[in-house]
CSV table of C-alpha atoms and ligand atoms in Angstrom, one decimal:
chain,number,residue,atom,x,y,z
A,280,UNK,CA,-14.4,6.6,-6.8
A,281,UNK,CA,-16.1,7.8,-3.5
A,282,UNK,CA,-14.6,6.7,-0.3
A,283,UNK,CA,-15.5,6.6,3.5
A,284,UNK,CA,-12.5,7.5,5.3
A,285,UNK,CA,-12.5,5.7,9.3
A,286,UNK,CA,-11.6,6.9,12.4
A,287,UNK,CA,-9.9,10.0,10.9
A,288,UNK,CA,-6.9,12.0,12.4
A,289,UNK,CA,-6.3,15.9,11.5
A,290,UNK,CA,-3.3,14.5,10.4
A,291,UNK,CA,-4.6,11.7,8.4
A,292,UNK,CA,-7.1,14.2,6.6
A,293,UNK,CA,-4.0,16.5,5.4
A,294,UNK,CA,-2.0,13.9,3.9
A,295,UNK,CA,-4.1,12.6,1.7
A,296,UNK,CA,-5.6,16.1,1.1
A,297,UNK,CA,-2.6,17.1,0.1
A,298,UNK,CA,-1.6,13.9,-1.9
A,299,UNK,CA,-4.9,14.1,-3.5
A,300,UNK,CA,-4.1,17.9,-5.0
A,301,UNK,CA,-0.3,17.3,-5.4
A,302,UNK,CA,-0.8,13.7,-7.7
A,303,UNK,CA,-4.2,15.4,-9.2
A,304,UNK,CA,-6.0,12.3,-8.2
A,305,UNK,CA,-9.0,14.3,-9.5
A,306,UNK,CA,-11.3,10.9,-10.1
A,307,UNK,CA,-11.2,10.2,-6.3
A,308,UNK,CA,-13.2,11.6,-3.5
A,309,UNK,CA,-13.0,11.2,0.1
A,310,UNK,CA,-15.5,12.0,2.9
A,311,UNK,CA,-13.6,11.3,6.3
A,312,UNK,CA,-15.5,10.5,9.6
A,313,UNK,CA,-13.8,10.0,12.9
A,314,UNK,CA,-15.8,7.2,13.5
A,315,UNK,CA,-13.6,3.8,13.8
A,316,UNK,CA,-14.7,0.7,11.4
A,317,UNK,CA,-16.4,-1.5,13.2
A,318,UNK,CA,-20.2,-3.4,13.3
A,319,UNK,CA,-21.8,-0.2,14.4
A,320,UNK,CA,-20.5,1.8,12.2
A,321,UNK,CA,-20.4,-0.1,8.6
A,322,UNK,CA,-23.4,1.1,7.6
A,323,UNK,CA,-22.2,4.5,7.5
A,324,UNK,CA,-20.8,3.0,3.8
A,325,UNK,CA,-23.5,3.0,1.7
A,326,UNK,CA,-23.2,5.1,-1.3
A,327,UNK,CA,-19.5,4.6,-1.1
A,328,UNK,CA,-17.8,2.4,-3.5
A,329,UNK,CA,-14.9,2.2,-1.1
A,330,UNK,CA,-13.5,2.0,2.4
A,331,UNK,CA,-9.8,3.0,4.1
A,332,UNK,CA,-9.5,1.8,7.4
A,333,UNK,CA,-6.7,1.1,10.2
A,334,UNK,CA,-4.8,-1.9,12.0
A,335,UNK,CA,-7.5,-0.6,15.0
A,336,UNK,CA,-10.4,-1.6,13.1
A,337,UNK,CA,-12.3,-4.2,13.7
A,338,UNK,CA,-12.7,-6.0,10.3
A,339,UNK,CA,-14.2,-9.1,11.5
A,340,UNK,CA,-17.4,-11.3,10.0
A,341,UNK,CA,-19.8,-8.8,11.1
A,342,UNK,CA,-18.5,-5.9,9.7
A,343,UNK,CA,-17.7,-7.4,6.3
A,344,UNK,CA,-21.2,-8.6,6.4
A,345,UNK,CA,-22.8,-5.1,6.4
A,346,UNK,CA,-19.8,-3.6,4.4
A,347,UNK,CA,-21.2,-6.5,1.0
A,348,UNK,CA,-24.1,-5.4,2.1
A,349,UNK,CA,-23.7,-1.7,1.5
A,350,UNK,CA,-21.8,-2.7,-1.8
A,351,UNK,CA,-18.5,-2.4,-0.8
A,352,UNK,CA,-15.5,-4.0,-2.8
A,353,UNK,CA,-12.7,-2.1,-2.5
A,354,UNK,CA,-10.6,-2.0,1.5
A,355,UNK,CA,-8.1,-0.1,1.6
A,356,UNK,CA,-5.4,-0.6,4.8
A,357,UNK,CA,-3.6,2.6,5.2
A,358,UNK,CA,-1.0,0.5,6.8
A,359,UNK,CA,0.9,-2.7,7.0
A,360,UNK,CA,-0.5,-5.1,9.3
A,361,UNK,CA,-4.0,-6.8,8.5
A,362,UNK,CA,-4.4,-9.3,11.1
A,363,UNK,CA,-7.8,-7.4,12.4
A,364,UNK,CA,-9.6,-8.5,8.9
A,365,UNK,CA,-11.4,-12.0,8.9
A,366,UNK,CA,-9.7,-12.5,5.4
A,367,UNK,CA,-12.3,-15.7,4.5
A,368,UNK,CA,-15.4,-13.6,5.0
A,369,UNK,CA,-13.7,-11.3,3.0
A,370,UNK,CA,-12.7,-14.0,-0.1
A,371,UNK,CA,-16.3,-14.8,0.0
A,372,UNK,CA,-17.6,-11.8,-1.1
A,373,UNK,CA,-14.9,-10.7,-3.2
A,374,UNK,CA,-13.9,-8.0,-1.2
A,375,UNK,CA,-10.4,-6.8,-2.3
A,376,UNK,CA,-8.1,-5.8,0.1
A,377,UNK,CA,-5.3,-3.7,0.0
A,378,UNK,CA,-2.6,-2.5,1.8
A,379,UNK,CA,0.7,-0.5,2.5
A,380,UNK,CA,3.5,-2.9,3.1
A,381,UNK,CA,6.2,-0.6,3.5
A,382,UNK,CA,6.4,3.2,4.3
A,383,UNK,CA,9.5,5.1,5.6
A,384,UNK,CA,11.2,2.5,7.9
A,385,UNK,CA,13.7,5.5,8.5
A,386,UNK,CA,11.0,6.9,10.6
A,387,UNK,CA,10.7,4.0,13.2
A,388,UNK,CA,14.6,3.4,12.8
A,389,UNK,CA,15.3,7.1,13.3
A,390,UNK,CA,12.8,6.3,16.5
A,391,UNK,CA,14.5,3.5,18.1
A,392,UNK,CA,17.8,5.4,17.9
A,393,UNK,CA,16.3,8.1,20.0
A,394,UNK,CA,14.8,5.4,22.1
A,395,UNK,CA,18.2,4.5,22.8
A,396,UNK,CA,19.9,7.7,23.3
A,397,UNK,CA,17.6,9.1,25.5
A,398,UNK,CA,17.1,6.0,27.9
A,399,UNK,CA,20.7,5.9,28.0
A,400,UNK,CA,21.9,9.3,28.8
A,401,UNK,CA,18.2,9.8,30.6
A,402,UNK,CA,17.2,12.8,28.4
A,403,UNK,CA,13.5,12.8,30.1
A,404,UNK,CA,14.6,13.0,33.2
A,405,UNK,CA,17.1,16.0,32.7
A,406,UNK,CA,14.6,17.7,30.8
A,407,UNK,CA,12.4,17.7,33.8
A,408,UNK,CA,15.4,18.4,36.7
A,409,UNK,CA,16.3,21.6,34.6
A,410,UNK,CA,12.7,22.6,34.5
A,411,UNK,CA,12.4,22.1,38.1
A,412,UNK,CA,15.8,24.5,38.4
A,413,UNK,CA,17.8,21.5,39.2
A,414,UNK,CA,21.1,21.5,37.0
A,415,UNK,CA,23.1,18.8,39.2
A,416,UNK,CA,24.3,16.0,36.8
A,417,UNK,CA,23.4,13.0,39.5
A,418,UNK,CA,21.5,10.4,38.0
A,419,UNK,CA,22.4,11.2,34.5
A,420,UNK,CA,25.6,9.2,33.5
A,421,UNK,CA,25.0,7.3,30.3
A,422,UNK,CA,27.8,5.7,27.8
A,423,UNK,CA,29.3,6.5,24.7
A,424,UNK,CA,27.7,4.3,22.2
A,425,UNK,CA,30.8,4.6,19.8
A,426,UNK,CA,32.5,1.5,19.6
A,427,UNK,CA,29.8,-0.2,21.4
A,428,UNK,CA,28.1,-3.0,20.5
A,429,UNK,CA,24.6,-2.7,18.5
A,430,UNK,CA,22.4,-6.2,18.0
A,431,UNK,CA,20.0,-5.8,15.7
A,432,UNK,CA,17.0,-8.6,16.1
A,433,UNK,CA,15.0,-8.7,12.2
A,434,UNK,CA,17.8,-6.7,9.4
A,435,UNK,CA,14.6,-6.3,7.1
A,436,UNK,CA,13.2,-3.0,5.6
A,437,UNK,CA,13.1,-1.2,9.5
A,438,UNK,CA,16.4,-3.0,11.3
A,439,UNK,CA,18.5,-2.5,7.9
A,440,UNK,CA,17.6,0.9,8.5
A,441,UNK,CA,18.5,0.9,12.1
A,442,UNK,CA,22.2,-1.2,11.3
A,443,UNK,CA,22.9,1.7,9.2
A,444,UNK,CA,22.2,4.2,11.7
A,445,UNK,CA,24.8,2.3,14.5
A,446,UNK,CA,27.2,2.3,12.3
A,447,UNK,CA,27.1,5.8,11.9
A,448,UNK,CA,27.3,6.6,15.5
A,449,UNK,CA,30.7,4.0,15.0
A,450,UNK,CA,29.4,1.2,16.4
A,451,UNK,CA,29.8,-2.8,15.7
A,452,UNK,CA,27.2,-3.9,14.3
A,453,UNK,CA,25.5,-7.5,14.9
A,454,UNK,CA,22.7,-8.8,13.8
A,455,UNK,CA,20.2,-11.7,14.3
A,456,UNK,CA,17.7,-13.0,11.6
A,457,UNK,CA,16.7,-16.0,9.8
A,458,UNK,CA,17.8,-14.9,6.9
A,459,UNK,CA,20.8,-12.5,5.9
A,460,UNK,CA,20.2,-9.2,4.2
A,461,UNK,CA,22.9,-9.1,1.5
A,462,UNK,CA,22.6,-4.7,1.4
A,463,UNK,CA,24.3,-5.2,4.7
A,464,UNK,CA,27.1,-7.7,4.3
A,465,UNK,CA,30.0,-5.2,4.3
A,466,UNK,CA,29.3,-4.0,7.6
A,467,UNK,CA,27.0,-6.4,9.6
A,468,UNK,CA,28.1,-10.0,11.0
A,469,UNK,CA,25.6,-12.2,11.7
A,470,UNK,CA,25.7,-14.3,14.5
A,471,UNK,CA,23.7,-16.8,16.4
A,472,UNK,CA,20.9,-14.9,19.1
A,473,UNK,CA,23.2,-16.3,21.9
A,474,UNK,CA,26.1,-14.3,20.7
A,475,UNK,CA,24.0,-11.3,20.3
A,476,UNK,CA,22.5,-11.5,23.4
A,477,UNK,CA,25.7,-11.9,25.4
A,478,UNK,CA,27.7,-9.3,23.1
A,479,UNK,CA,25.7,-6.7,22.8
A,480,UNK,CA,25.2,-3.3,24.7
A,481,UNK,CA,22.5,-1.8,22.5
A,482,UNK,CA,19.6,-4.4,21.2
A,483,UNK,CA,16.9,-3.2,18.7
A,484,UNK,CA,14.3,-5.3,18.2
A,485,UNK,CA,13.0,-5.1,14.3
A,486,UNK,CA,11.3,-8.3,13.4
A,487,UNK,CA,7.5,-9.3,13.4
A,488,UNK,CA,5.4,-10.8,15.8
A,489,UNK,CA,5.0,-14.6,14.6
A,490,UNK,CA,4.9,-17.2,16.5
A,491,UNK,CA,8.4,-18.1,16.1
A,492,UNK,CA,9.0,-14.2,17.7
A,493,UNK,CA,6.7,-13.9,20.6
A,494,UNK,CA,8.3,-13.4,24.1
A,495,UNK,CA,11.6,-13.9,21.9
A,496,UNK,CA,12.6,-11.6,25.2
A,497,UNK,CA,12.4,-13.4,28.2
A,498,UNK,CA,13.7,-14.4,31.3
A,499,UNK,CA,16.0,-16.6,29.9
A,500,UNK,CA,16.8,-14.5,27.6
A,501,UNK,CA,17.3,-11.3,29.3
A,502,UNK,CA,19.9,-13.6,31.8
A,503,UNK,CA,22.1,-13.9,29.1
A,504,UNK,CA,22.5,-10.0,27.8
A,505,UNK,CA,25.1,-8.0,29.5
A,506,UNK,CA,24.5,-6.4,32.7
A,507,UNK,CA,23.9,-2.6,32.0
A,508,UNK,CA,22.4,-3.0,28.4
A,509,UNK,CA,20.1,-1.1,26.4
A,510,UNK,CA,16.8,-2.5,25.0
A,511,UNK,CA,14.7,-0.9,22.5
A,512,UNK,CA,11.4,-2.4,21.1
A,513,UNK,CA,9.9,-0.3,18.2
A,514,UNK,CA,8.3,-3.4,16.7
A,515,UNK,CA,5.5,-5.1,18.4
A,516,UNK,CA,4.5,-5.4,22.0
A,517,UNK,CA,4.6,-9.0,22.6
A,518,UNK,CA,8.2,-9.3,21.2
A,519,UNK,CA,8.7,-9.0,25.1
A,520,UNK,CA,7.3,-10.9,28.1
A,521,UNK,CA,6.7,-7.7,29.6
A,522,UNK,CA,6.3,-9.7,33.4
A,523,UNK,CA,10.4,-11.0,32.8
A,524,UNK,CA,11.0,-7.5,31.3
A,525,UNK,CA,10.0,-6.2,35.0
A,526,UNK,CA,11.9,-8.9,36.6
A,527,UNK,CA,15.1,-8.2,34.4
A,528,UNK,CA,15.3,-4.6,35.8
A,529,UNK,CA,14.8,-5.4,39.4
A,530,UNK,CA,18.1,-7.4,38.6
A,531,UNK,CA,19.7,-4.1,37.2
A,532,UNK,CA,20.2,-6.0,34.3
A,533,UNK,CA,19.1,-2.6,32.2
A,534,UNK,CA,21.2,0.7,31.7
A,535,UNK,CA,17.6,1.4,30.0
A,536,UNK,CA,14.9,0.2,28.4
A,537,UNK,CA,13.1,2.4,25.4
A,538,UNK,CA,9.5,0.8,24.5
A,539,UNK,CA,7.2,2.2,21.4
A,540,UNK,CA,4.8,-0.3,21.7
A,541,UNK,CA,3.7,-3.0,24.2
A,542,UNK,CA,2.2,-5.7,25.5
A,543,UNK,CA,-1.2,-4.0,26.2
A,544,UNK,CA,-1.5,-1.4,24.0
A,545,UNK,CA,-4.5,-3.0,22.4
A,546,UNK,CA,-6.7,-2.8,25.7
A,547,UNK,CA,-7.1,1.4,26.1
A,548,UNK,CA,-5.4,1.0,29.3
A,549,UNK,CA,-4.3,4.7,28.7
A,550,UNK,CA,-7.8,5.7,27.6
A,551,UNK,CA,-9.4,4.3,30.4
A,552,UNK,CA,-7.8,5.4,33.4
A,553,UNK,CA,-9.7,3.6,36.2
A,554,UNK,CA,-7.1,2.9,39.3
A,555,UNK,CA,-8.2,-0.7,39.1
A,556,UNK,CA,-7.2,-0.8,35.4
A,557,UNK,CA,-4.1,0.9,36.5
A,558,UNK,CA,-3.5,-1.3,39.5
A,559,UNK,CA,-2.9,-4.5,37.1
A,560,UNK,CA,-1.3,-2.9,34.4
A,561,UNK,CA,1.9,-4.3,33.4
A,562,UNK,CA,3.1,-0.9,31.3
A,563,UNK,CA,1.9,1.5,34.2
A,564,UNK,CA,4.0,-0.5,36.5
A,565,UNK,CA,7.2,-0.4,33.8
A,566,UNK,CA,6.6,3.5,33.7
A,567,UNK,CA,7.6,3.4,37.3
A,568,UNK,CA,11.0,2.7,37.1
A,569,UNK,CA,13.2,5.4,36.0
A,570,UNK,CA,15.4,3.6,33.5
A,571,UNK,CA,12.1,2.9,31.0
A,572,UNK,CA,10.9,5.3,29.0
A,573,UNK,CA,7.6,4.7,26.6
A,574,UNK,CA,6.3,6.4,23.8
A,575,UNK,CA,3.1,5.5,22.4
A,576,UNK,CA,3.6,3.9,19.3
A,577,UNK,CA,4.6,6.7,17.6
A,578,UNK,CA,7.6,5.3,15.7
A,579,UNK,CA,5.7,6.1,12.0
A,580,UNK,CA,5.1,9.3,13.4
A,581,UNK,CA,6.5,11.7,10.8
A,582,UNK,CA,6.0,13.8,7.4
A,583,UNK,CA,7.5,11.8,5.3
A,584,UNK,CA,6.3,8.2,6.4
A,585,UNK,CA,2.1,9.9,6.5
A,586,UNK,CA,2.7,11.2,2.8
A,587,UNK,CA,4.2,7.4,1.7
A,588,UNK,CA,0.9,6.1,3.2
A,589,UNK,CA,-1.3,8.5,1.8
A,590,UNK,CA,0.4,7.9,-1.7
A,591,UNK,CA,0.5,4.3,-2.0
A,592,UNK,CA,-3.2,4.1,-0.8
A,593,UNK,CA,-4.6,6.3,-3.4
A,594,UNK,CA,-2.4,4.3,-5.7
A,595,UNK,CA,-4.1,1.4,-4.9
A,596,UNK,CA,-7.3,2.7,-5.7
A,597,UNK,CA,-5.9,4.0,-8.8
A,598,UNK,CA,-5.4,0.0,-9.4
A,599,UNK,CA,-8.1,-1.1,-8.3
A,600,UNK,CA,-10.2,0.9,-10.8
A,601,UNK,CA,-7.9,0.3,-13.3
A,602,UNK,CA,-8.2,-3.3,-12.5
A,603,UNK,CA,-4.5,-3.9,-12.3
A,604,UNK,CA,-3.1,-6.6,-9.9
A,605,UNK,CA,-1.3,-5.1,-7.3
A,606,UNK,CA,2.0,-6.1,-4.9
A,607,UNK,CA,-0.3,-4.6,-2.4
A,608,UNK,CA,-2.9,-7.0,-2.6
A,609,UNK,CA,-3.4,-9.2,0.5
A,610,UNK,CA,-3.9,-12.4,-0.5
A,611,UNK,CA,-5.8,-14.9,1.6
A,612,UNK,CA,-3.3,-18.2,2.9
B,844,NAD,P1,10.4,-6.6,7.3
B,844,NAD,O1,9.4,-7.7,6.9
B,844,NAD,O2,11.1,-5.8,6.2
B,844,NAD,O3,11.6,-7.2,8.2
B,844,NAD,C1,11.3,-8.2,9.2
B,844,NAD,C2,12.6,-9.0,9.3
B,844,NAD,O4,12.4,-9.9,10.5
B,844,NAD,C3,12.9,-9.9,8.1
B,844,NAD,O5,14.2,-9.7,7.7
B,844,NAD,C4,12.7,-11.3,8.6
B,844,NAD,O6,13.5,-12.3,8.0
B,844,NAD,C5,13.0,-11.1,10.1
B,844,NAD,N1,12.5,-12.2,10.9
B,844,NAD,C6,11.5,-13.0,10.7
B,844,NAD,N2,11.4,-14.0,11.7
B,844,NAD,C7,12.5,-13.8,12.5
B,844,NAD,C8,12.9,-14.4,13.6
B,844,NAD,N3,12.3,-15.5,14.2
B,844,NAD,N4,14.0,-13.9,14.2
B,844,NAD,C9,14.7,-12.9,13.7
B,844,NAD,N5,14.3,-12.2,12.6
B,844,NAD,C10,13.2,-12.6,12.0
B,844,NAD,O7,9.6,-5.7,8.3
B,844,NAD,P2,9.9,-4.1,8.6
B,844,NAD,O8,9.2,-3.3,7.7
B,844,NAD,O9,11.4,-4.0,8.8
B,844,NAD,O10,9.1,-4.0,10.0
B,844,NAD,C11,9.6,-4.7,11.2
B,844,NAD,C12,8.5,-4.6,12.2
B,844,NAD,O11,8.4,-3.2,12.7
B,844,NAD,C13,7.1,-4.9,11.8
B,844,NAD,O12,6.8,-6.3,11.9
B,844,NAD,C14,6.2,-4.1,12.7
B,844,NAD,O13,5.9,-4.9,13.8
B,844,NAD,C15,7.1,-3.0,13.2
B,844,NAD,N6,6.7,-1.6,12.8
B,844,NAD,C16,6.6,-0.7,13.8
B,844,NAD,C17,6.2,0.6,13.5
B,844,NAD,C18,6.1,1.7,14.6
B,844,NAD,O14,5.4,2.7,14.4
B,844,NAD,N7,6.6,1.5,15.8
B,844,NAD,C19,5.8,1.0,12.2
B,844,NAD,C20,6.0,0.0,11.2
B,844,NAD,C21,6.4,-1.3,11.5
């Protein structure tokens, strides 16, 4: 099987380069370009039999158009999310699609935790006083997080991972989901949001974005956490209503506030650096407080969680060709 690999990374290219050798895939070939997926560049398919793209592709109706076109059956998401594919185009021309539901959530709970310990005892901003030969301590007190409070928002694959973490630090662990995770029923209560919101010194986000979830942090919300409490969001942007997010820390309702993804993420507002782009951005205006710190969706980010994508993917060609059903198959409604 020959496939086109999309907007590749260095990184990308070694994982599955290495996977490839380590597994002895030897009946699969990749050619990688760094080219994104998208209208202008589905033609680039032809003579491929298949296609591994990203959650930043842009897998509507045009591109699955030239994609059939080109021949193309097999997608392959090297990741979780799939909301950027028009699924029915994609039933109409048979077009399987597959996907990696679950890699590592040790690597975004590992993540949030240091979210959390560097927003609260302010490791960015000592990092840069000692640089600048400051070593005064002002602006640097934080709190013990043993015997704290941790609220954990979503106790699936990523939060589990994260209730585990808290308790290790000794912490109380809370937790917040619509349904309960029996793994974690020795150590974790769950209690209503309210309760976790008013209880709560640390709070980790770790569910999707639904409708049921978005803004789930907002003003009203955010009035009813402790004063001097530590949000981390490692899950998806519009979990918080980044405007109330900005009110909330002009109250000083935040000893900190550690974000791995947000709101506009989506729009390049990084990429394209214009100062009227700037002006009106909502995450350029939370990186200047100095309780927030950002990181840019990096919570995936390591060895261990790139090698679990890069496995289960070629797996799912393996399938494919094989033509086994797969878990990893995204089904359409
Ligand atoms: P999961 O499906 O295993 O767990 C999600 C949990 O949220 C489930 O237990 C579910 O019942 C719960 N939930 C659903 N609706 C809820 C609601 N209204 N209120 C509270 N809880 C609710 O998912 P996961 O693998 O743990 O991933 C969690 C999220 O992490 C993903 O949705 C994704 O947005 C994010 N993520 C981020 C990165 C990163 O690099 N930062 C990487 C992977 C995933």
């Amino acid at each position: 099987m020959k496939i086109l690999f999309y907007d590749t990374k260095s990184y990308d290219k070694e994982s599955f380069e290495d996977t490839l050798k380590a597994k002895g895939f030897t009946d699969i070939t990749i050619e990688y370009t760094k080219s994104d997926l998208d209208p202008r560049t589905a033609a680039l398919a032809e003579g491929f039999d298949a296609v591994c793209a990203f959650v930043s592709s842009d897998i509507g109706t045009q591109t699955l158009d030239i994609l059939h076109e080109k021949g193309i059956s097999l997608l392959l998401m090297r990741c979780a999310g799939f909301n950027n594919i028009d699924l029915d185009t994609a039933t109409k021309y048979g077009i399987r699609i597959m996907r990696v539901p679950g890699y590592s959530p040790e690597a975004v709970a590992e993540h949030a935790m240091a979210l959390a310990l560097a927003s609260n005892r302010r490791l960015y901003k000592a990092y840069n006083k000692v640089r600048e030969n400051d070593f005064s301590l002002s602006g640097l007190m934080g709190f013990n997080f043993y015997e704290k409070t941790a609220g954990i928002i979503g106790t699936g694959k990523i939060g589990a991972a994260m209730c585990r973490i808290c308790r290790g630090f000794g912490m109380k662990v809370i937790a917040y989901d619509v349904y309960q995770n029996e793994s974690l029923k020795d150590f974790v209560e769950y209690v209503p949001l309210e309760k976790l919101l008013s209880d709560s010194d640390v709070i980790s986000l770790h569910c999707p974005l639904m409708d049921s979830t978005y803004h789930i942090i907002n003003i009203d919300t955010i009035r009813q956490m402790k004063d001097g409490v530590i949000l981390v969001n490692t899950s998806r942007g519009a979990l918080v209503k980044t405007d109330d997010l900005i009110e909330g820390i002009r109250m000083h309702k935040f000893a900190g506030v550690g974000l791995d993804v947000y709101e506009e993420e989506t729009n390049n507002v990084f990429e394209d650096r214009s100062d009227e782009i700037l002006e009106h951005s909502t995450t350029a205006r939370l990186l200047s407080f100095p309780n927030v710190m950002i990181t840019s969706h990096q919570g995936f980010f390591t060895r261990e969680a790139l090698g679990a994508i890069a496995e289960t993917t070629l797996q799912n060609a393996l399938d494919y060709m094989a033509g086994k059903e797969s878990p990893n198959d995204v089904k359409n409604g």
